[in-house]
Coordinates of C-alpha atoms and ligand atoms in Angstrom, one line a residue:
X11 CA -23.3 -21.1 53.7
X12 CA -24.9 -18.6 51.3
X13 CA -22.5 -17.1 48.8
X14 CA -22.8 -14.6 45.9
X15 CA -22.1 -16.0 42.5
X16 CA -22.5 -15.2 38.8
X17 CA -24.3 -18.3 37.6
X18 CA -24.2 -19.7 34.0
X19 CA -27.6 -21.3 33.8
X20 CA -27.5 -22.1 30.1
X21 CA -25.4 -21.6 27.0
X22 CA -25.5 -18.2 25.3
X23 CA -27.4 -16.5 28.1
X24 CA -25.9 -13.7 30.3
X25 CA -24.7 -14.7 33.7
X26 CA -27.2 -14.2 36.5
X27 CA -26.1 -13.0 39.9
X28 CA -27.6 -15.2 42.6
X29 CA -27.3 -16.2 46.2
X30 CA -26.3 -19.9 46.1
X31 CA -25.4 -22.5 48.7
X32 CA -21.8 -23.6 49.2
X33 CA -20.9 -26.6 51.4
X34 CA -17.8 -26.4 53.5
X35 CA -14.5 -28.1 52.6
X36 CA -14.2 -31.9 52.9
X37 CA -11.0 -34.0 53.3
X38 CA -8.1 -32.3 51.4
X39 CA -10.3 -29.3 50.4
X40 CA -10.1 -25.6 51.2
X41 CA -12.7 -22.9 51.4
X42 CA -11.4 -19.7 49.8
X43 CA -12.9 -16.2 50.0
X44 CA -12.3 -14.9 46.5
X45 CA -11.4 -11.2 46.5
X46 CA -10.9 -10.6 42.8
X47 CA -11.2 -12.5 39.5
X48 CA -10.2 -11.8 35.9
X49 CA -12.5 -12.6 32.9
X50 CA -10.8 -14.7 30.3
X51 CA -11.7 -16.1 26.8
X52 CA -12.2 -19.7 28.1
X53 CA -15.0 -18.5 30.3
X54 CA -16.7 -17.0 27.2
X55 CA -15.9 -20.1 25.1
X56 CA -17.8 -22.2 27.6
X57 CA -20.6 -19.7 28.3
X58 CA -21.2 -19.2 24.5
X59 CA -22.0 -22.9 24.1
X60 CA -19.0 -23.4 21.7
X61 CA -17.2 -25.6 24.2
X62 CA -18.4 -29.2 23.5
X63 CA -17.4 -30.1 27.1
X64 CA -19.2 -27.2 28.7
X65 CA -21.6 -28.1 31.5
X66 CA -24.6 -26.1 32.8
X67 CA -25.6 -24.8 35.2
X68 CA -22.1 -23.8 36.4
X69 CA -20.2 -21.3 38.4
X70 CA -17.5 -20.2 35.8
X71 CA -14.2 -18.3 36.4
X72 CA -10.6 -19.5 36.6
X73 CA -8.5 -16.3 37.2
X74 CA -8.9 -15.5 40.9
X75 CA -7.1 -14.5 44.1
X76 CA -8.3 -14.7 47.6
X77 CA -7.9 -15.7 51.3
X78 CA -8.2 -19.1 52.9
X79 CA -11.4 -19.0 55.1
X80 CA -11.4 -22.7 56.3
X81 CA -9.4 -25.8 55.7
X82 CA -10.9 -29.3 55.6
X83 CA -9.5 -32.4 57.4
X84 CA -6.0 -33.5 56.3
X85 CA -5.0 -30.2 54.8
X86 CA -1.4 -29.6 55.7
X87 CA 0.1 -26.9 53.4
X88 CA -2.5 -24.1 54.0
X89 CA -4.1 -22.4 57.0
X90 CA -6.9 -19.9 57.5
X91 CA -5.8 -16.4 56.5
X92 CA -3.2 -17.6 53.9
X93 CA -3.4 -15.6 50.6
X94 CA -3.8 -17.9 47.6
X95 CA -4.3 -18.1 43.8
X96 CA -6.5 -20.9 42.5
X97 CA -4.9 -23.2 39.9
X98 CA -6.8 -24.7 37.0
X99 CA -3.7 -26.8 36.4
X100 CA -3.0 -28.3 39.9
X101 CA 0.3 -29.6 41.2
X102 CA 0.1 -32.7 43.4
X103 CA 3.8 -33.5 43.2
X104 CA 2.9 -37.3 43.3
X105 CA 1.3 -38.3 40.0
X106 CA 3.4 -39.7 37.1
X107 CA 3.2 -36.4 35.3
X108 CA 4.3 -34.3 38.3
X109 CA 7.1 -36.8 39.0
X110 CA 8.3 -36.9 35.4
X111 CA 9.5 -33.3 35.6
X112 CA 8.6 -33.2 31.8
X113 CA 5.1 -31.6 32.0
X114 CA 3.0 -29.4 34.2
X115 CA -0.2 -31.3 33.3
X116 CA -0.9 -32.9 36.7
X117 CA -3.3 -35.8 36.4
X118 CA -4.3 -36.2 40.1
X119 CA -7.8 -34.7 39.7
X120 CA -8.1 -34.4 35.9
X121 CA -11.1 -36.6 35.3
X122 CA -13.4 -35.0 38.0
X123 CA -12.3 -31.5 37.2
X124 CA -13.4 -32.0 33.6
X125 CA -16.8 -33.3 34.9
X126 CA -17.4 -30.1 36.9
X127 CA -17.2 -31.8 40.3
X128 CA -14.8 -32.1 43.2
X129 CA -12.4 -35.1 43.4
X130 CA -14.9 -37.1 45.4
X131 CA -17.4 -36.8 42.5
X132 CA -19.8 -34.3 44.2
X133 CA -20.3 -30.6 43.9
X134 CA -20.2 -28.1 46.8
X135 CA -22.4 -25.6 44.9
X136 CA -26.2 -25.8 44.7
X137 CA -29.2 -23.6 44.2
X138 CA -32.6 -24.5 45.6
X139 CA -31.3 -28.0 46.0
X140 CA -30.2 -28.3 42.4
X141 CA -26.6 -29.0 41.8
X142 CA -24.4 -26.4 40.1
X143 CA -21.2 -27.5 38.4
X144 CA -17.7 -26.4 39.3
X145 CA -15.6 -25.0 36.4
X146 CA -11.9 -25.8 35.7
X147 CA -11.7 -26.8 39.3
X148 CA -11.7 -23.1 40.3
X149 CA -15.2 -21.4 40.0
X150 CA -13.9 -18.0 40.8
X151 CA -17.1 -16.1 39.8
X152 CA -18.3 -16.5 43.4
X153 CA -17.2 -14.7 46.5
X154 CA -16.4 -18.0 48.2
X155 CA -15.4 -21.3 46.5
X156 CA -14.0 -24.7 47.5
X157 CA -10.9 -26.1 45.9
X158 CA -8.6 -29.1 46.5
X159 CA -5.5 -28.2 48.4
X160 CA -3.3 -29.1 45.4
X161 CA -5.1 -26.5 43.3
X162 CA -4.0 -23.5 45.4
X163 CA -0.7 -21.6 45.3
X164 CA 0.1 -19.8 48.5
X165 CA 1.3 -16.2 47.8
X166 CA 2.8 -13.3 49.8
X167 CA 0.3 -11.2 51.8
X168 CA 1.3 -7.8 50.5
X169 CA 0.3 -8.6 46.9
X170 CA -2.9 -6.8 45.7
X171 CA -5.7 -9.2 44.8
X172 CA -7.1 -7.1 42.1
X173 CA -3.9 -7.3 40.1
X174 CA -2.3 -10.7 41.0
X175 CA -5.6 -12.5 40.1
X176 CA -4.3 -12.1 36.5
X177 CA -1.4 -14.4 37.4
X178 CA -4.0 -17.1 37.8
X179 CA -4.1 -17.4 34.0
X180 CA -3.0 -14.7 31.5
X181 CA 0.3 -13.5 33.0
X182 CA 1.6 -17.0 33.9
X183 CA 0.5 -18.4 30.5
X184 CA 2.3 -15.6 28.5
X185 CA 5.5 -15.4 30.6
X186 CA 5.6 -19.1 31.2
X187 CA 5.4 -19.9 27.4
X188 CA 8.7 -17.8 27.1
X189 CA 10.5 -19.0 30.2
X190 CA 9.3 -22.6 30.6
X191 CA 8.1 -23.8 27.2
X192 CA 10.4 -22.0 24.7
X193 CA 13.2 -21.3 27.2
X194 CA 14.1 -18.3 25.1
X195 CA 17.8 -17.2 25.5
X196 CA 19.1 -13.6 25.5
X197 CA 19.6 -12.2 22.1
X198 CA 16.8 -14.2 20.4
X199 CA 14.7 -13.0 17.6
X200 CA 11.0 -13.6 18.2
X201 CA 7.6 -13.0 16.7
X202 CA 4.4 -12.7 18.7
X203 CA 1.1 -13.2 16.8
X204 CA -1.9 -11.5 18.5
X205 CA -1.3 -8.7 21.1
X206 CA -4.1 -9.3 23.5
X207 CA -4.1 -10.3 27.2
X208 CA -1.8 -13.3 26.4
X209 CA 0.4 -11.8 23.7
X210 CA 1.4 -8.7 25.7
X211 CA 2.5 -11.0 28.5
X212 CA 4.6 -13.0 26.0
X213 CA 6.2 -9.7 25.0
X214 CA 7.0 -8.7 28.5
X215 CA 8.4 -12.2 29.1
X216 CA 10.6 -11.7 26.1
X217 CA 11.8 -8.4 27.4
X218 CA 12.5 -10.0 30.8
X219 CA 14.8 -12.7 29.3
X220 CA 16.6 -10.3 27.0
X221 CA 15.3 -11.1 23.6
X222 CA 16.9 -8.8 20.9
X223 CA 14.1 -8.5 18.4
X224 CA 10.5 -8.7 19.5
X225 CA 8.2 -8.4 16.5
X226 CA 4.5 -8.0 17.3
X227 CA 1.9 -9.0 14.6
X228 CA -1.8 -7.9 15.0
X229 CA -4.6 -6.9 12.6
X230 CA -5.7 -4.2 15.0
X231 CA -3.5 -1.1 14.5
X232 CA -4.2 0.1 18.0
X233 CA -2.1 -2.8 19.3
X234 CA 1.1 -1.1 18.1
X235 CA 1.1 1.2 21.1
X236 CA 0.2 -1.6 23.5
X237 CA 3.0 -3.8 22.3
X238 CA 5.6 -1.0 22.5
X239 CA 4.5 -0.3 26.1
X240 CA 5.7 -3.8 27.1
X241 CA 8.9 -4.1 25.0
X242 CA 7.9 -4.9 21.4
X243 CA 10.7 -3.6 19.1
X244 CA 8.8 -3.9 15.7
X245 CA 5.1 -4.0 14.7
X246 CA 3.6 -5.6 11.6
X247 CA 0.0 -5.2 10.6
X248 CA -0.7 -8.1 8.2
X249 CA -3.3 -5.9 6.4
X250 CA -0.5 -3.4 5.5
X251 CA 2.0 -6.0 4.2
X252 CA 2.6 -6.1 0.5
X253 CA 2.6 -9.7 -0.5
X254 CA 3.3 -12.6 1.8
X255 CA 3.4 -12.0 5.6
X256 CA 5.7 -15.0 6.3
X257 CA 8.2 -13.8 3.7
X258 CA 8.0 -10.3 5.1
X259 CA 8.7 -11.5 8.7
X260 CA 11.6 -13.8 7.5
X261 CA 13.1 -10.8 5.7
X262 CA 12.9 -8.6 8.8
X263 CA 15.1 -11.2 10.7
X264 CA 17.8 -11.5 8.0
X265 CA 21.3 -10.1 8.7
X266 CA 24.3 -9.7 6.4
X267 CA 25.7 -12.8 8.1
X268 CA 22.5 -14.8 7.9
X269 CA 20.7 -14.6 4.6
X270 CA 18.3 -17.4 5.4
X271 CA 16.4 -15.5 8.1
X272 CA 13.5 -16.6 10.3
X273 CA 12.7 -16.3 13.9
X274 CA 14.3 -18.3 16.7
X275 CA 10.9 -18.4 18.5
X276 CA 7.4 -17.5 17.5
X277 CA 4.2 -17.6 19.6
X278 CA 0.6 -17.9 18.4
X279 CA -1.6 -16.0 20.8
X280 CA -4.7 -15.8 18.5
X281 CA -6.2 -19.3 18.5
X282 CA -6.5 -19.0 14.7
X283 CA -5.2 -22.1 12.9
X284 CA -4.1 -20.1 9.8
X285 CA -2.0 -17.9 12.0
X286 CA -0.5 -21.0 13.7
X287 CA 0.8 -22.0 10.3
X288 CA 2.2 -18.6 9.6
X289 CA 3.9 -18.7 13.0
X290 CA 5.5 -22.1 12.3
X291 CA 6.7 -21.0 8.8
X292 CA 8.2 -17.7 10.1
X293 CA 10.6 -19.8 12.1
X294 CA 14.3 -20.2 11.2
X295 CA 15.2 -23.2 9.2
X296 CA 17.1 -25.8 11.3
X297 CA 16.1 -24.6 14.8
X298 CA 13.2 -22.2 15.0
X299 CA 10.5 -23.1 17.5
X300 CA 6.8 -22.1 17.3
X301 CA 4.7 -22.2 20.5
X302 CA 1.0 -22.6 20.2
X303 CA -0.8 -20.8 23.1
X304 CA -4.1 -19.9 21.5
X305 CA -7.0 -22.3 21.9
X306 CA -8.6 -23.0 18.5
X307 CA -12.3 -23.6 17.9
X308 CA -13.5 -27.1 18.7
X309 CA -12.6 -29.5 16.0
X310 CA -10.2 -27.2 14.2
X311 CA -7.0 -28.7 12.6
X312 CA -3.6 -27.3 11.9
X313 CA -1.6 -28.0 8.7
X314 CA 1.7 -27.4 7.1
X315 CA 4.1 -29.2 4.7
X316 CA 6.1 -31.9 6.6
X317 CA 9.1 -30.3 4.9
X318 CA 8.8 -27.5 7.4
X319 CA 9.5 -29.9 10.3
X320 CA 12.0 -32.0 8.3
X321 CA 14.1 -28.9 7.9
X322 CA 14.2 -28.4 11.6
X323 CA 11.4 -26.2 12.6
X324 CA 9.6 -27.3 15.8
X325 CA 5.9 -27.1 16.7
X326 CA 5.1 -27.0 20.4
X327 CA 2.1 -26.2 22.6
X328 CA 1.7 -25.0 26.1
X329 CA -0.9 -25.1 28.8
X330 CA -0.8 -22.5 31.6
X331 CA 2.7 -21.6 30.2
X332 CA 4.1 -24.9 31.3
X333 CA 4.0 -23.6 34.9
X334 CA 3.9 -25.9 37.9
X335 CA 1.4 -23.7 39.8
X336 CA 2.2 -24.2 43.5
X337 CA 6.0 -23.8 42.7
X338 CA 6.0 -21.2 40.0
X339 CA 3.0 -18.9 40.7
X340 CA 4.4 -17.5 44.0
X341 CA 7.6 -16.6 42.1
X342 CA 5.7 -14.8 39.4
X343 CA 3.9 -12.8 42.2
X344 CA 7.3 -11.9 43.6
X345 CA 8.5 -10.8 40.1
X346 CA 5.4 -8.5 40.0
X347 CA 6.0 -7.1 43.5
X348 CA 9.7 -6.5 42.7
X349 CA 8.8 -4.6 39.5
X350 CA 10.3 -7.2 37.1
X351 CA 7.0 -7.5 35.3
X352 CA 4.1 -5.2 35.0
X353 CA 0.4 -6.0 35.4
X354 CA -1.4 -2.8 36.3
X355 CA -1.6 -1.2 32.8
X356 CA -3.1 -4.4 31.3
X357 CA -6.1 -4.3 33.7
X358 CA -8.1 -1.9 31.6
X359 CA -11.4 -2.3 33.5
X360 CA -12.5 -3.1 37.0
X361 CA -16.1 -3.7 38.1
X362 CA -18.3 -5.2 40.8
X363 CA -19.9 -8.7 40.3
X364 CA -23.2 -7.2 39.3
X365 CA -21.5 -5.8 36.2
X366 CA -19.7 -9.0 35.2
X367 CA -21.6 -9.3 31.9
X368 CA -20.3 -5.9 30.8
X369 CA -16.8 -7.4 31.3
X370 CA -17.7 -10.2 28.9
X371 CA -19.0 -7.6 26.3
X372 CA -15.8 -5.5 26.5
X373 CA -13.8 -8.7 25.9
X374 CA -16.0 -9.8 23.0
X375 CA -15.7 -6.4 21.4
X376 CA -11.9 -6.3 21.8
X377 CA -12.2 -3.2 23.9
X378 CA -10.4 -4.5 27.0
X379 CA -7.1 -6.2 27.6
X380 CA -8.3 -7.5 31.0
X381 CA -11.4 -6.9 33.0
X382 CA -11.3 -7.7 36.7
X383 CA -14.2 -8.2 39.0
X384 CA -13.6 -7.1 42.6
X385 CA -15.9 -8.6 45.3
Ligands
NAD405 P1 -7.4 -11.4 22.9 O1 -8.7 -11.5 22.2 O2 -7.2 -10.4 24.0 O3 -6.2 -11.2 21.8 C1 -6.2 -11.8 20.6 C2 -5.4 -10.8 19.6 O4 -5.2 -11.4 18.4 C3 -6.2 -9.5 19.3 O5 -5.5 -8.4 19.6 C4 -6.6 -9.7 17.8 O6 -6.6 -8.4 17.2 C5 -5.4 -10.5 17.3 N1 -5.7 -11.2 16.1 C6 -6.8 -11.8 15.7 N2 -6.7 -12.4 14.5 C7 -5.4 -12.2 14.1 C8 -4.7 -12.5 12.9 N3 -5.2 -13.1 11.9 N4 -3.4 -12.1 12.9 C9 -2.8 -11.4 13.9 N5 -3.5 -11.0 15.0 C10 -4.8 -11.4 15.1 O7 -7.1 -12.9 23.5 P2 -6.1 -13.3 24.6 O8 -6.7 -13.1 26.0 O9 -4.8 -12.7 24.4 O10 -6.0 -14.9 24.4 C11 -5.4 -15.4 23.2 C12 -5.6 -16.9 23.1 O11 -4.9 -17.6 24.1 C13 -7.0 -17.4 23.2 O12 -7.2 -18.4 22.2 C14 -7.1 -18.0 24.6 O13 -8.1 -18.9 24.7 C15 -5.7 -18.6 24.7 N6 -5.2 -19.0 26.0 C16 -4.5 -20.1 26.1 C17 -3.9 -20.5 27.3 C18 -3.1 -21.8 27.4 O14 -2.8 -22.2 28.5 N7 -2.7 -22.4 26.3 C19 -4.2 -19.8 28.5 C20 -4.9 -18.6 28.3 C21 -5.4 -18.2 27.1
022_406 C1 -7.3 -20.8 30.0 N1 -7.2 -21.5 28.9 C2 -7.5 -20.7 27.8 C3 -7.8 -19.5 28.3 N2 -7.6 -19.5 29.6 C4 -6.8 -22.8 28.8 C5 -7.7 -23.8 28.3 C6 -7.3 -25.1 28.2 C7 -6.1 -25.5 28.7 C8 -5.2 -24.6 29.2 C9 -5.6 -23.2 29.3 C10 -5.7 -26.9 28.5 C11 -4.6 -27.3 27.8 C12 -4.6 -28.7 27.9 C13 -5.6 -29.1 28.7 N3 -6.3 -28.0 29.1 C14 -5.9 -30.5 29.2 C15 -5.2 -30.8 30.4 C16 -5.2 -32.3 30.7 O1 -6.0 -33.0 30.1 O2 -4.5 -32.7 31.6 C17 -7.4 -27.9 30.0 C18 -7.3 -27.6 31.3 C19 -8.4 -27.6 32.2 C20 -9.7 -28.0 31.7 C21 -9.8 -28.3 30.3 C22 -8.7 -28.3 29.5 C23 -10.8 -28.0 32.6 O3 -10.7 -27.9 33.8 N4 -12.0 -28.1 32.1 C24 -5.9 -27.2 31.9
ZN407 ZN1 -7.8 -18.1 31.0

């Protein structure tokens, strides 16, 4: 069939809207009509050419929501008309990783997903007979896409596509980092570095679980208001701190009863390795945990003195908020529909596919929290 897609033909060039060919679903695959998709940093990371594993030409996009249009042979858990969110971290429930219950990083289709093809090694997308690569197993920058059944979460039908698409990456990553990875308890003192589309979701996750102190750190003063909107209790602009930022944060968390100070949990939502070090070192001696969410530039390294870990601070990372997509994503959609979490105010821009490059510009200039393309 002919579908409308924003195609990344080569690195560092704008996306081009084109009519491309999409083959129907094969064994275990599902054709989905994408209704809306968010634009996220990883799409830009790949499009810019900075991603050493980026493949071109490709149909990018990994933050979508839509409706099942057709199921291939052997598909049991989905039917035509079901509402779904694509998962760049699938959940097969059969591989050693899924069975371990210790990680959400399903390995069932990992190799082919990284190679930009379906699990059988071929692509469903082409243009004038030339193969186009899939991206993160999702390719949501097209009004129809094909995915493996295990890479789709079935969601309730009253959820608005133009909002819940954000649950396909940013919302689940931020809230999941709090709930699944850190397992933050009520009363905790927390610091969130970087108040963008991820950090604001960490903040609302911390509010949800009843954290006491939610300190937001951002070099952009406009983020104070944004943080407060979602539950931040204190704001620190590193450029306005006299002296050392880490010492300042540790001081803020001190009490008469605890003169050591430090956060119970910190979150890096910047992708900057210098910030990652600050986030670890702002943790409380003996138990503080720092969660790395930000994706650093290719080849970047983190460092700290081992003493920081010897004295009980813990460094952790998280992919997709540690969420098992088919199990956890429908619950997060419920939380949104029940008013337990907010999404609408974070979607600062909505546009048609023909203006998708403007969405990338807004993100690159730091002018948006989230842009959503509606088909
Ligand atoms: P964003 O650009 O919207 O937000 C980043 C924020 O960090 C901005 O507000 C910026 O002002 C602030 N910042 C930059 N440098 C800073 C510094 N030195 N100190 C304090 N604040 C600083 O980005 P986002 O959409 O929120 O994404 C954040 C990161 O999370 C990215 O690296 C993204 O790739 C990553 N991410 C990871 C996962 C995962 O599964 N691990 C999923 C989604 C996104
Ligand atoms: C999404 N991300 C950043 C912004 N939006 C993002 C990027 C990478 C990962 C997660 C979220 C990630 C962490 C660990 C891995 N990935 C490796 C997983 C594994 O090897 O099992 C990751 C993922 C998908 C892809 C590449 C890296 C891909 O499909 N190309 C989950
Ligand atoms: Zn993303």
